[in-house]
Structure formats: structure tokens, C-alpha cells
Amino acid sequence: MNVASAKVNLVYTILVGLVVGFLLGFIDTYGYAVTGYTTAELSPIVSVILTYPLLSKILRRKPFIVEHLISVIIASGISLTTTITSGMYITYTMLSRIADPKLIGLPEWLYMSSLDVNVYALIFYMYAVLVSAVGVVIAYIFHRHFIEKERLAYPIGLAYSMLIQVSRAFRKLNIILPIVVGITLHLIAFTYGTSIFDLTPILQKILPGSSLALTLDIFIFFLALLIPLNTSLGIGLGNLIMYLIITPTLVSLGLMSILPFMKSSDIALEASPYTASIMVGFITIAIIYYFLTSRSAFILTFKLLIRNTHLLKRLILALALITSSFILIFTLIELPLTFMLIMPFYLSIHLLLVLLTLRVVGETGTASQATLPLATFTLFMSGARGALTYALLDPYTGVPMPQFMAGSSMNIIKGAKRLGLEPNVTVNLLILSLLIGAPITFIYGHYLLLAYGLNSPKLN
């Protein structure tokens, strides 16, 4: 292959990645609005299927693995922005309808306050993506530690890289038939909605505080099929333990109040403070145990990091970007002195949670938000109040999500590394695609809200 053809192939490769990324961005935005769940973490797997026929058509031959891989990375990067831009834009718009924005301190540039796109909102969400991209940088800095030293599997990364390798054997029917089935099932779900059989009121008479609901939801069903098996089992068992053991125990101890006519959603809302508290305690112990047992490996990693000027500069830049959100909040509202004093400690919690998320994703494949209430708890105990503070600083309820981005990008780094692409190339492609995708996916969220509103049965 000569230089000229290589250049043309690179152009087509990037173009296909952008097209598929913009398509996935819309699908993920819509999926988030309907289900409340994001499928962006699974975009590497989905984009392998979507990019292959387009590349084959435009190149008039089977794409090389590196061409296919670059398209997948670009498409995945754009898709990942939906969690931060359109996803949180829709979330805060819902919050603005439930609570008085002025009363809770929610500025207009966090939600849809008019029919036109708010330029300040667009700028803010692009900034939030930039801060979240810190997670990509940290994943790159520690990729040798988690991939080579701890030898974590990163199931999503392994799956999409294997799929790229076997894609050469794809036939048109293998691709078209599942897409047709998916469209058909979606139209059925779109027409008839979700069926739910809530057993909670009946269970209240037998075991006060317990909750169980049987739901037939096509979106959640297919999401469960895509998520790795051990993760799906963990979610299911966790829900059963929570609402058949823990909440009845809380009621019996007099810590949680319930009414006989409560539905499953009411029980979940009533139990949420206790759920968060339990998670904070569990995660605190998990962090201490993990870093104590892995201290030797981490000490060696940090020693090597200090000696590597290139990586050290990247880490300093990453921490500086996270710190910029602290500076921004100080210019917007007055924060208590206690928070100012614990700011260095809170910054270290951010880094610890990034590392813990990288560990969790290495085993389960998907980033768990279960680790993040520790940051929320720390903010609350410091005296920080108001929606804006949490929107800017809290990775659990807020917009910048370096932890989520770190876990998702490490999957992509692992898969690309397995196929022979250098991690620094992967990271650069990812960050560029994040910045390109941010304004587009934000606009998707705005116009979906404009088209359907918040009271539409098509959006939950």
C-alpha cells in the first residue's frame, strides 16, 4: 500500500468513525432518556459491527485491522460523551421540573431553560467533557500497572478486539438480520410500552419493607445481554439482597418508615439515603483493603512515575484540570471554610476513586457508580450545599466524570493494545473524538427534549 492510498484510507477510516459515532451518540442519548441507563460503555462492541460494512463498502475491500480499529475508537469516543453531555443535560432538566431551580441553586446553563440552545450550557458541557478526559489521561498513565502488573482482563476491551479479528468472516446476513430484529423489537416496545407487575403492596403485608417488581422492558433486557455475565448477576443479586433483606431489616429496627400502599419506586426512594450510607461504609473498607494489599505494586508504580518526566507532566496536567472545577465553583458561589480546608483531601479522593474504578472495570468490564457516593458523602460532610456545587465537583451526581471515563477508556486501550496499536495513539484519538462529539451529543439531548418534552410516554 503506497503513501497516497494510505492517506485516503485514513481519511475514510476517520470519516466512518465519525458517522458511526454520531449515530451511536443519538441512539445512546435516546436510550438514556427512555431507560435511565447508559449503554455508551458498550459502544466499542456495537461500533465494531456498524463500522465494518461501511468501511468495506467505501474502501471496496475488507478493511485492515488498524483501519477498523481506528474507526471503532473514534466512534466509541463520541458515544462516551453522551453520558456527560446529553445524559446529564436531560437529568438536570428533569430536576428543574421537580424542584425549584432557584431554591436548590441550579443555574439555567445546566438544564433546558429555553427553546434555543443555551450557548453557556454548550460551553459548560464541553468543559465538563474536557475535565472528564482527565480519566483517559490517568488510564494511560496507569495502563501498565493494571494491564501488565495486575493482569486484569477488561472484558469489554477483550471482547471488541476479538470481534474485530473475527469480523473478516462477517457476512451481510450476520449483520443485517440482528439489526432488523432489533428495530422490530424496538418498534413493538415503542408502541406497547413496558409491562410491570409490582408485588410490593402484597409483600408489605408479609414482610414490611420488602419490595419486588417483575418488569418486561425490552431496553433493559438487551442491556443485560450486553453487560458481562458476572456484572449482571451482581446487579440482580444486589437488588434482591437490598430489597428482601436490608430494607426489611431497616424497617424492623425503626430506621425506615413505610406505608402499606407504597410501590417499588417509593421503597427505592425511601431507602436511598440508607443505600448511599451503606455504600460509603463498604467502599471505604474496600479502598483501604485494596490499597493495603496492593501497596507494594503501587509504590513501585509511583516510583517509576516520578522518574518518568513525560508521564509525571501528564499526571500534573490531569490534576490541574480537575482542580480547575474547584476554582470555578469558588468564583461562582461562597463555600464554607471547612470545604476549602479539605480540598486537597477531596482531590486525593478523586484520584483514589479513579484507580479503584480502573480496578473494578478490569474485572467486571463496566464502570460501577457504586464507588462514587464516597465523594458525595465527603462533600456533604464538608458543609457543601446547593445543586451547583455537586454538579461541578461530585462525580456521582455531577457532570465531570473522570472515573467513568477512565474505566471506559481503559477497556479501549486494552483492546487496541492487544491488536498492536500503541496506547498513546489510542489516547490521542479518544480525546480528540471526545472533544468533537461533545457539542453534537449535547445538541441531541436538547432537541430530543424539544421534540418529546418531559411528560411524553416515550421519555421517562
CSV table of C-alpha atoms in Angstrom, one decimal:
chain,number,residue,atom,x,y,z
A,1,MET,CA,0.0,0.0,0.0
A,2,ASN,CA,1.6,3.3,-1.1
A,3,VAL,CA,1.6,6.6,0.9
A,4,ALA,CA,-1.2,8.1,-1.2
A,5,SER,CA,-3.6,5.2,-0.7
A,6,ALA,CA,-2.7,5.1,3.0
A,7,LYS,CA,-3.7,8.7,3.3
A,8,VAL,CA,-7.0,8.1,1.6
A,9,ASN,CA,-7.7,5.1,3.7
A,10,LEU,CA,-7.0,7.1,6.8
A,11,VAL,CA,-9.5,9.8,5.7
A,12,TYR,CA,-12.2,7.2,5.0
A,13,THR,CA,-11.4,5.4,8.3
A,14,ILE,CA,-11.9,8.7,10.3
A,15,LEU,CA,-15.0,9.6,8.3
A,16,VAL,CA,-16.6,6.2,9.0
A,17,GLY,CA,-15.7,6.5,12.7
A,18,LEU,CA,-17.3,10.0,12.8
A,19,VAL,CA,-20.5,8.8,11.1
A,20,VAL,CA,-21.0,5.8,13.3
A,21,GLY,CA,-20.1,7.8,16.4
A,22,PHE,CA,-22.7,10.4,15.6
A,23,LEU,CA,-25.3,7.7,15.0
A,24,LEU,CA,-24.4,5.9,18.3
A,25,GLY,CA,-24.4,9.2,20.1
A,26,PHE,CA,-28.0,9.8,19.1
A,27,ILE,CA,-29.0,6.2,20.0
A,28,ASP,CA,-27.3,6.4,23.4
A,29,THR,CA,-29.0,9.7,24.1
A,30,TYR,CA,-32.4,8.3,23.3
A,31,GLY,CA,-31.7,5.1,25.2
A,32,TYR,CA,-30.6,7.1,28.3
A,33,ALA,CA,-33.7,9.3,28.2
A,34,VAL,CA,-36.0,6.2,27.9
A,35,THR,CA,-34.3,3.8,30.4
A,36,GLY,CA,-32.2,6.0,32.6
A,37,TYR,CA,-29.2,3.7,31.8
A,38,THR,CA,-26.3,4.5,29.5
A,39,THR,CA,-25.0,2.0,27.0
A,40,ALA,CA,-22.1,4.1,26.0
A,41,GLU,CA,-19.6,1.8,27.7
A,42,LEU,CA,-20.6,-0.9,25.3
A,43,SER,CA,-20.1,1.2,22.3
A,44,PRO,CA,-16.8,-0.4,21.3
A,45,ILE,CA,-18.6,-3.7,20.7
A,46,VAL,CA,-21.5,-2.1,18.9
A,47,SER,CA,-19.3,0.1,16.7
A,48,VAL,CA,-17.3,-2.9,15.6
A,49,ILE,CA,-20.4,-4.3,13.9
A,50,LEU,CA,-21.5,-0.9,12.4
A,51,THR,CA,-18.2,0.3,11.1
A,52,TYR,CA,-17.2,-2.9,9.3
A,53,PRO,CA,-19.8,-2.9,6.5
A,54,LEU,CA,-19.4,0.9,6.0
A,55,LEU,CA,-15.6,0.5,5.7
A,56,SER,CA,-15.9,-2.5,3.4
A,57,LYS,CA,-18.3,-0.5,1.1
A,58,ILE,CA,-16.3,2.7,1.0
A,59,LEU,CA,-12.9,1.0,0.6
A,60,ARG,CA,-14.3,-1.6,-1.8
A,61,ARG,CA,-12.3,-4.3,0.1
A,62,LYS,CA,-12.0,-5.8,3.6
A,63,PRO,CA,-10.6,-3.1,5.9
A,64,PHE,CA,-7.2,-3.7,7.6
A,65,ILE,CA,-7.4,-4.3,11.3
A,66,VAL,CA,-5.8,-1.0,12.1
A,67,GLU,CA,-8.4,0.8,9.9
A,68,HIS,CA,-11.2,-1.0,11.6
A,69,LEU,CA,-9.7,-0.3,15.0
A,70,ILE,CA,-9.3,3.5,14.4
A,71,SER,CA,-12.9,3.8,13.3
A,72,VAL,CA,-14.1,1.9,16.4
A,73,ILE,CA,-12.0,4.1,18.7
A,74,ILE,CA,-13.4,7.3,17.2
A,75,ALA,CA,-17.0,6.1,17.2
A,76,SER,CA,-16.6,4.9,20.8
A,77,GLY,CA,-15.1,8.3,22.0
A,78,ILE,CA,-18.1,10.2,20.5
A,79,SER,CA,-20.6,7.8,22.1
A,80,LEU,CA,-19.0,8.1,25.5
A,81,THR,CA,-19.7,11.9,25.6
A,82,THR,CA,-23.4,11.2,25.8
A,83,THR,CA,-23.1,10.2,29.5
A,84,ILE,CA,-21.7,13.6,30.3
A,85,THR,CA,-23.5,15.9,27.8
A,86,SER,CA,-26.9,14.9,26.7
A,87,GLY,CA,-27.4,12.4,29.6
A,88,MET,CA,-26.8,14.9,32.4
A,89,TYR,CA,-28.5,17.8,30.5
A,90,ILE,CA,-31.7,15.6,30.4
A,91,THR,CA,-31.2,14.7,34.1
A,92,TYR,CA,-30.8,18.3,35.2
A,93,THR,CA,-33.8,19.4,33.0
A,94,MET,CA,-35.9,16.8,34.9
A,95,LEU,CA,-34.6,18.0,38.2
A,96,SER,CA,-35.5,21.6,37.2
A,97,ARG,CA,-39.1,20.5,36.8
A,98,ILE,CA,-39.3,18.5,40.0
A,99,ALA,CA,-37.7,21.2,42.2
A,100,ASP,CA,-37.5,25.0,42.1
A,101,PRO,CA,-34.1,25.7,40.4
A,102,LYS,CA,-33.6,28.9,42.3
A,103,LEU,CA,-34.4,27.2,45.6
A,104,ILE,CA,-31.8,24.4,45.1
A,105,GLY,CA,-29.2,26.7,43.3
A,106,LEU,CA,-29.5,25.2,39.8
A,107,PRO,CA,-28.3,27.7,37.2
A,108,GLU,CA,-30.0,28.0,33.8
A,109,TRP,CA,-26.9,26.8,31.9
A,110,LEU,CA,-27.3,23.3,33.5
A,111,TYR,CA,-30.7,22.5,32.0
A,112,MET,CA,-33.0,23.3,29.1
A,113,SER,CA,-34.4,26.7,30.1
A,114,SER,CA,-35.5,27.9,26.6
A,115,LEU,CA,-36.3,26.5,23.2
A,116,ASP,CA,-33.0,27.8,21.8
A,117,VAL,CA,-29.7,26.1,22.6
A,118,ASN,CA,-28.1,28.0,25.5
A,119,VAL,CA,-24.5,28.9,24.4
A,120,TYR,CA,-23.3,29.0,28.0
A,121,ALA,CA,-24.7,25.5,28.6
A,122,LEU,CA,-23.0,24.2,25.5
A,123,ILE,CA,-19.7,25.7,26.7
A,124,PHE,CA,-20.1,24.3,30.2
A,125,TYR,CA,-20.8,20.7,29.0
A,126,MET,CA,-17.8,20.9,26.6
A,127,TYR,CA,-15.7,22.0,29.6
A,128,ALA,CA,-17.1,19.1,31.6
A,129,VAL,CA,-16.1,16.6,28.9
A,130,LEU,CA,-12.6,18.1,28.9
A,131,VAL,CA,-12.3,17.6,32.7
A,132,SER,CA,-13.7,14.1,32.3
A,133,ALA,CA,-11.0,13.4,29.7
A,134,VAL,CA,-8.6,13.6,32.7
A,135,GLY,CA,-9.7,10.0,33.3
A,136,VAL,CA,-8.4,9.0,29.8
A,137,VAL,CA,-5.0,10.5,30.7
A,138,ILE,CA,-4.9,8.8,34.1
A,139,ALA,CA,-5.9,5.5,32.5
A,140,TYR,CA,-2.9,5.9,30.0
A,141,ILE,CA,-0.5,6.7,32.9
A,142,PHE,CA,-1.5,3.6,34.8
A,143,HIS,CA,-2.3,1.2,31.9
A,144,ARG,CA,0.9,-0.8,32.5
A,145,HIS,CA,0.1,-1.2,36.2
A,146,PHE,CA,-3.4,-2.6,35.7
A,147,ILE,CA,-2.9,-4.4,32.4
A,148,GLU,CA,0.6,-5.8,32.8
A,149,LYS,CA,1.2,-5.9,36.6
A,150,GLU,CA,-2.3,-6.8,37.9
A,151,ARG,CA,-3.1,-8.6,34.6
A,152,LEU,CA,-6.8,-7.6,34.7
A,153,ALA,CA,-9.0,-8.9,31.9
A,154,TYR,CA,-11.0,-5.8,30.9
A,155,PRO,CA,-13.8,-7.9,29.4
A,156,ILE,CA,-15.2,-5.2,27.1
A,157,GLY,CA,-11.8,-4.5,25.7
A,158,LEU,CA,-11.1,-8.2,25.1
A,159,ALA,CA,-14.5,-8.7,23.5
A,160,TYR,CA,-14.3,-5.9,21.0
A,161,SER,CA,-10.7,-6.7,20.0
A,162,MET,CA,-11.7,-10.3,19.4
A,163,LEU,CA,-14.7,-9.2,17.4
A,164,ILE,CA,-12.5,-7.1,15.2
A,165,GLN,CA,-10.3,-10.1,14.5
A,166,VAL,CA,-13.3,-12.3,13.5
A,167,SER,CA,-15.1,-9.6,11.6
A,168,ARG,CA,-13.3,-10.7,8.5
A,169,ALA,CA,-15.7,-13.7,8.4
A,170,PHE,CA,-18.8,-11.5,8.7
A,171,ARG,CA,-21.5,-11.9,6.0
A,172,LYS,CA,-24.2,-9.4,5.2
A,173,LEU,CA,-26.9,-11.6,6.7
A,174,ASN,CA,-24.9,-11.8,10.0
A,175,ILE,CA,-25.1,-8.0,10.3
A,176,ILE,CA,-28.5,-7.1,8.7
A,177,LEU,CA,-30.6,-9.8,10.4
A,178,PRO,CA,-29.8,-8.7,14.0
A,179,ILE,CA,-30.4,-5.1,13.1
A,180,VAL,CA,-33.8,-5.9,11.6
A,181,VAL,CA,-34.7,-7.9,14.7
A,182,GLY,CA,-33.6,-5.0,17.0
A,183,ILE,CA,-35.6,-2.5,15.0
A,184,THR,CA,-38.7,-4.7,15.1
A,185,LEU,CA,-38.4,-5.2,18.9
A,186,HIS,CA,-37.9,-1.5,19.4
A,187,LEU,CA,-41.0,-0.6,17.4
A,188,ILE,CA,-43.0,-3.1,19.5
A,189,ALA,CA,-41.7,-1.6,22.7
A,190,PHE,CA,-42.3,1.9,21.4
A,191,THR,CA,-45.9,1.0,20.6
A,192,TYR,CA,-46.9,-1.1,23.6
A,193,GLY,CA,-44.6,0.3,26.3
A,194,THR,CA,-43.2,-1.5,29.3
A,195,SER,CA,-45.2,-4.1,31.3
A,196,ILE,CA,-44.7,-4.1,35.1
A,197,PHE,CA,-46.2,-6.3,37.8
A,198,ASP,CA,-45.5,-4.8,41.2
A,199,LEU,CA,-45.7,-7.3,44.1
A,200,THR,CA,-44.6,-4.7,46.7
A,201,PRO,CA,-48.0,-3.9,48.1
A,202,ILE,CA,-48.7,-7.6,48.6
A,203,LEU,CA,-45.2,-8.3,50.1
A,204,GLN,CA,-45.7,-5.4,52.6
A,205,LYS,CA,-48.4,-7.5,54.4
A,206,ILE,CA,-46.0,-10.4,54.8
A,207,LEU,CA,-42.6,-8.7,55.2
A,208,PRO,CA,-42.8,-5.0,55.9
A,209,GLY,CA,-40.1,-3.1,53.9
A,210,SER,CA,-39.6,-5.7,51.2
A,211,SER,CA,-40.1,-4.9,47.6
A,212,LEU,CA,-40.3,-6.9,44.3
A,213,ALA,CA,-41.4,-5.9,40.9
A,214,LEU,CA,-41.4,-8.0,37.7
A,215,THR,CA,-40.8,-5.8,34.6
A,216,LEU,CA,-40.8,-6.7,30.9
A,217,ASP,CA,-38.6,-3.9,29.4
A,218,ILE,CA,-37.0,-4.6,26.1
A,219,PHE,CA,-34.3,-2.0,26.6
A,220,ILE,CA,-33.2,-3.3,30.0
A,221,PHE,CA,-33.4,-6.9,28.7
A,222,PHE,CA,-31.0,-6.2,25.8
A,223,LEU,CA,-28.8,-4.1,28.1
A,224,ALA,CA,-28.5,-7.1,30.4
A,225,LEU,CA,-27.5,-9.3,27.4
A,226,LEU,CA,-24.6,-7.0,26.5
A,227,ILE,CA,-23.3,-6.5,30.1
A,228,PRO,CA,-20.8,-9.2,31.2
A,229,LEU,CA,-22.5,-12.1,33.0
A,230,ASN,CA,-20.8,-11.6,36.4
A,231,THR,CA,-21.8,-7.9,36.3
A,232,SER,CA,-25.4,-8.8,35.5
A,233,LEU,CA,-25.5,-11.4,38.3
A,234,GLY,CA,-24.0,-8.9,40.7
A,235,ILE,CA,-26.7,-6.3,39.9
A,236,GLY,CA,-29.5,-8.8,40.2
A,237,LEU,CA,-28.3,-10.4,43.5
A,238,GLY,CA,-27.5,-6.9,44.9
A,239,ASN,CA,-31.1,-5.8,44.3
A,240,LEU,CA,-32.6,-8.9,45.8
A,241,ILE,CA,-30.4,-8.6,49.0
A,242,MET,CA,-31.2,-4.9,49.2
A,243,TYR,CA,-35.0,-5.1,49.0
A,244,LEU,CA,-35.7,-8.5,50.5
A,245,ILE,CA,-33.2,-8.4,53.4
A,246,ILE,CA,-31.7,-5.0,54.1
A,247,THR,CA,-34.8,-2.7,53.7
A,248,PRO,CA,-37.0,-5.1,55.9
A,249,THR,CA,-34.2,-5.0,58.5
A,250,LEU,CA,-34.1,-1.2,58.4
A,251,VAL,CA,-37.9,-1.2,58.9
A,252,SER,CA,-37.8,-3.7,61.8
A,253,LEU,CA,-35.1,-1.5,63.5
A,254,GLY,CA,-37.3,1.5,63.2
A,255,LEU,CA,-34.8,3.4,61.0
A,256,MET,CA,-37.0,3.5,57.9
A,257,SER,CA,-40.7,4.4,57.7
A,258,ILE,CA,-43.1,2.8,55.2
A,259,LEU,CA,-46.8,2.9,54.3
A,260,PRO,CA,-48.8,-0.1,53.2
A,261,PHE,CA,-49.7,1.3,49.8
A,262,MET,CA,-46.1,2.0,48.8
A,263,LYS,CA,-44.9,0.8,45.3
A,264,SER,CA,-41.4,-0.4,44.5
A,265,SER,CA,-40.3,3.0,43.3
A,266,ASP,CA,-41.5,4.5,46.6
A,267,ILE,CA,-39.5,2.0,48.6
A,268,ALA,CA,-36.4,2.7,46.5
A,269,LEU,CA,-36.7,6.4,47.1
A,270,GLU,CA,-37.3,6.0,50.8
A,271,ALA,CA,-34.3,3.7,51.1
A,272,SER,CA,-31.9,5.8,49.0
A,273,PRO,CA,-30.2,7.6,51.9
A,274,TYR,CA,-29.5,4.3,53.7
A,275,THR,CA,-28.3,2.7,50.4
A,276,ALA,CA,-25.8,5.6,50.0
A,277,SER,CA,-24.7,5.3,53.6
A,278,ILE,CA,-24.1,1.5,53.3
A,279,MET,CA,-22.2,2.0,50.1
A,280,VAL,CA,-20.0,4.7,51.7
A,281,GLY,CA,-19.1,2.3,54.5
A,282,PHE,CA,-18.5,-0.6,52.2
A,283,ILE,CA,-16.4,1.4,49.7
A,284,THR,CA,-14.3,2.9,52.5
A,285,ILE,CA,-13.3,-0.5,53.7
A,286,ALA,CA,-12.8,-1.8,50.1
A,287,ILE,CA,-10.5,1.1,49.3
A,288,ILE,CA,-8.4,0.6,52.5
A,289,TYR,CA,-8.2,-3.2,51.9
A,290,TYR,CA,-7.3,-2.9,48.2
A,291,PHE,CA,-4.6,-0.3,48.6
A,292,LEU,CA,-3.1,-2.0,51.6
A,293,THR,CA,-2.9,-5.4,49.8
A,294,SER,CA,-1.6,-3.8,46.6
A,295,ARG,CA,0.7,-1.2,48.3
A,296,SER,CA,3.9,-2.8,47.1
A,297,ALA,CA,2.9,-2.7,43.4
A,298,PHE,CA,1.6,0.8,43.7
A,299,ILE,CA,4.7,2.0,45.5
A,300,LEU,CA,6.8,0.6,42.6
A,301,THR,CA,4.4,2.2,40.0
A,302,PHE,CA,4.6,5.6,41.6
A,303,LYS,CA,8.4,5.4,41.9
A,304,LEU,CA,8.6,4.7,38.1
A,305,LEU,CA,6.1,7.5,37.5
A,306,ILE,CA,8.2,10.1,39.4
A,307,ARG,CA,11.2,9.1,37.3
A,308,ASN,CA,9.3,9.4,34.0
A,309,THR,CA,9.1,13.1,33.3
A,310,HIS,CA,6.7,12.6,30.4
A,311,LEU,CA,4.1,10.7,32.5
A,312,LEU,CA,4.6,12.9,35.5
A,313,LYS,CA,3.8,16.0,33.5
A,314,ARG,CA,0.6,14.4,32.2
A,315,LEU,CA,-0.5,13.5,35.7
A,316,ILE,CA,0.2,17.1,36.9
A,317,LEU,CA,-1.8,18.4,34.0
A,318,ALA,CA,-4.7,16.0,34.7
A,319,LEU,CA,-4.9,17.0,38.4
A,320,ALA,CA,-4.7,20.7,37.4
A,321,LEU,CA,-7.7,20.2,35.1
A,322,ILE,CA,-9.7,18.6,38.0
A,323,THR,CA,-8.6,21.5,40.2
A,324,SER,CA,-10.0,24.0,37.7
A,325,SER,CA,-13.5,22.9,38.6
A,326,PHE,CA,-12.7,23.7,42.2
A,327,ILE,CA,-11.5,27.2,41.2
A,328,LEU,CA,-14.6,27.7,39.0
A,329,ILE,CA,-17.0,26.9,41.9
A,330,PHE,CA,-15.1,29.3,44.2
A,331,THR,CA,-15.8,32.1,41.6
A,332,LEU,CA,-19.5,31.3,41.4
A,333,ILE,CA,-20.6,30.7,45.0
A,334,GLU,CA,-19.4,31.1,48.5
A,335,LEU,CA,-18.3,27.8,50.0
A,336,PRO,CA,-17.7,27.0,53.7
A,337,LEU,CA,-14.2,27.3,55.2
A,338,THR,CA,-14.3,23.6,56.0
A,339,PHE,CA,-14.5,22.7,52.4
A,340,MET,CA,-11.6,24.9,51.5
A,341,LEU,CA,-9.5,23.1,54.1
A,342,ILE,CA,-10.3,19.6,52.9
A,343,MET,CA,-9.9,20.5,49.2
A,344,PRO,CA,-6.5,18.7,48.9
A,345,PHE,CA,-8.0,15.7,50.6
A,346,TYR,CA,-11.0,15.7,48.3
A,347,LEU,CA,-8.7,15.9,45.3
A,348,SER,CA,-6.9,12.8,46.5
A,349,ILE,CA,-10.3,11.0,46.9
A,350,HIS,CA,-10.9,11.8,43.2
A,351,LEU,CA,-7.6,10.1,42.2
A,352,LEU,CA,-8.3,7.1,44.5
A,353,LEU,CA,-11.7,6.6,43.0
A,354,VAL,CA,-10.3,6.7,39.5
A,355,LEU,CA,-7.8,4.0,40.5
A,356,LEU,CA,-10.5,1.9,42.2
A,357,THR,CA,-12.8,2.3,39.2
A,358,LEU,CA,-9.9,1.1,36.9
A,359,ARG,CA,-9.6,-2.0,39.1
A,360,VAL,CA,-13.4,-2.7,39.1
A,361,VAL,CA,-13.7,-2.3,35.3
A,362,GLY,CA,-10.8,-4.6,34.9
A,363,GLU,CA,-12.8,-7.4,36.5
A,364,THR,CA,-16.4,-6.6,35.5
A,365,GLY,CA,-16.0,-4.8,32.2
A,366,THR,CA,-18.2,-1.8,33.1
A,367,ALA,CA,-17.7,1.2,35.4
A,368,SER,CA,-19.6,1.0,38.6
A,369,GLN,CA,-21.0,4.1,40.1
A,370,ALA,CA,-21.2,2.3,43.4
A,371,THR,CA,-17.8,3.6,44.4
A,372,LEU,CA,-18.7,7.3,43.9
A,373,PRO,CA,-21.0,8.1,46.8
A,374,LEU,CA,-17.9,8.4,48.9
A,375,ALA,CA,-17.2,11.6,47.1
A,376,THR,CA,-20.8,12.8,47.6
A,377,PHE,CA,-20.5,12.0,51.3
A,378,THR,CA,-17.2,13.9,51.7
A,379,LEU,CA,-18.7,16.9,50.0
A,380,PHE,CA,-21.8,16.8,52.2
A,381,MET,CA,-19.8,16.4,55.4
A,382,SER,CA,-17.6,19.4,54.5
A,383,GLY,CA,-20.7,21.6,54.6
A,384,ALA,CA,-21.1,22.0,50.8
A,385,ARG,CA,-24.7,22.6,49.8
A,386,GLY,CA,-26.6,23.6,46.7
A,387,ALA,CA,-27.0,21.8,43.3
A,388,LEU,CA,-24.3,23.8,41.6
A,389,THR,CA,-21.6,22.6,44.0
A,390,TYR,CA,-22.4,18.9,43.4
A,391,ALA,CA,-22.9,19.5,39.6
A,392,LEU,CA,-19.3,20.7,39.3
A,393,LEU,CA,-17.5,18.7,41.9
A,394,ASP,CA,-19.3,15.4,42.6
A,395,PRO,CA,-18.6,12.6,40.1
A,396,TYR,CA,-21.7,10.7,41.3
A,397,THR,CA,-24.4,13.4,41.0
A,398,GLY,CA,-22.4,15.9,38.9
A,399,VAL,CA,-21.3,16.4,35.4
A,400,PRO,CA,-17.5,15.9,35.2
A,401,MET,CA,-16.9,12.1,35.4
A,402,PRO,CA,-13.2,11.3,35.2
A,403,GLN,CA,-13.8,7.9,36.9
A,404,PHE,CA,-16.3,6.8,34.4
A,405,MET,CA,-14.1,8.0,31.5
A,406,ALA,CA,-11.1,6.3,33.0
A,407,GLY,CA,-12.8,2.9,33.2
A,408,SER,CA,-14.3,3.1,29.7
A,409,SER,CA,-11.1,4.3,28.1
A,410,MET,CA,-9.0,1.5,29.7
A,411,ASN,CA,-11.2,-1.0,28.0
A,412,ILE,CA,-10.5,0.6,24.7
A,413,ILE,CA,-6.7,0.9,25.5
A,414,LYS,CA,-6.6,-2.8,26.4
A,415,GLY,CA,-8.4,-3.9,23.2
A,416,ALA,CA,-6.2,-1.6,21.0
A,417,LYS,CA,-3.0,-2.7,22.7
A,418,ARG,CA,-4.0,-6.3,22.1
A,419,LEU,CA,-4.3,-5.5,18.4
A,420,GLY,CA,-1.0,-3.8,18.2
A,421,LEU,CA,-1.9,-0.1,18.4
A,422,GLU,CA,0.2,2.0,20.8
A,423,PRO,CA,-1.6,3.3,23.9
A,424,ASN,CA,-0.5,6.9,23.3
A,425,VAL,CA,-2.1,6.8,19.8
A,426,THR,CA,-5.3,5.3,21.2
A,427,VAL,CA,-5.5,8.0,23.9
A,428,ASN,CA,-4.9,10.9,21.5
A,429,LEU,CA,-7.7,9.5,19.2
A,430,LEU,CA,-10.0,9.1,22.1
A,431,ILE,CA,-9.5,12.6,23.5
A,432,LEU,CA,-10.0,14.2,20.0
A,433,SER,CA,-13.2,12.2,19.5
A,434,LEU,CA,-14.5,13.2,22.9
A,435,LEU,CA,-14.0,16.9,22.1
A,436,ILE,CA,-15.6,16.5,18.6
A,437,GLY,CA,-18.5,14.6,20.0
A,438,ALA,CA,-19.3,16.8,23.0
A,439,PRO,CA,-21.2,19.6,21.2
A,440,ILE,CA,-23.0,17.2,18.9
A,441,THR,CA,-24.3,14.9,21.6
A,442,PHE,CA,-25.3,17.9,23.7
A,443,ILE,CA,-27.4,19.2,20.8
A,444,TYR,CA,-29.0,15.7,20.5
A,445,GLY,CA,-30.2,16.0,24.1
A,446,HIS,CA,-31.6,19.4,23.6
A,447,TYR,CA,-33.6,18.6,20.5
A,448,LEU,CA,-34.9,15.3,22.0
A,449,LEU,CA,-36.3,17.3,24.9
A,450,LEU,CA,-37.7,19.8,22.5
A,451,ALA,CA,-39.4,17.1,20.4
A,452,TYR,CA,-40.8,15.0,23.3
A,453,GLY,CA,-40.7,17.1,26.4
A,454,LEU,CA,-40.6,15.5,29.8
A,455,ASN,CA,-44.2,14.4,30.0
A,456,SER,CA,-44.0,12.2,26.9
A,457,PRO,CA,-44.6,8.5,27.4
A,458,LYS,CA,-41.6,8.0,25.1
A,459,LEU,CA,-39.2,9.6,27.5
A,460,ASN,CA,-39.1,8.5,31.2
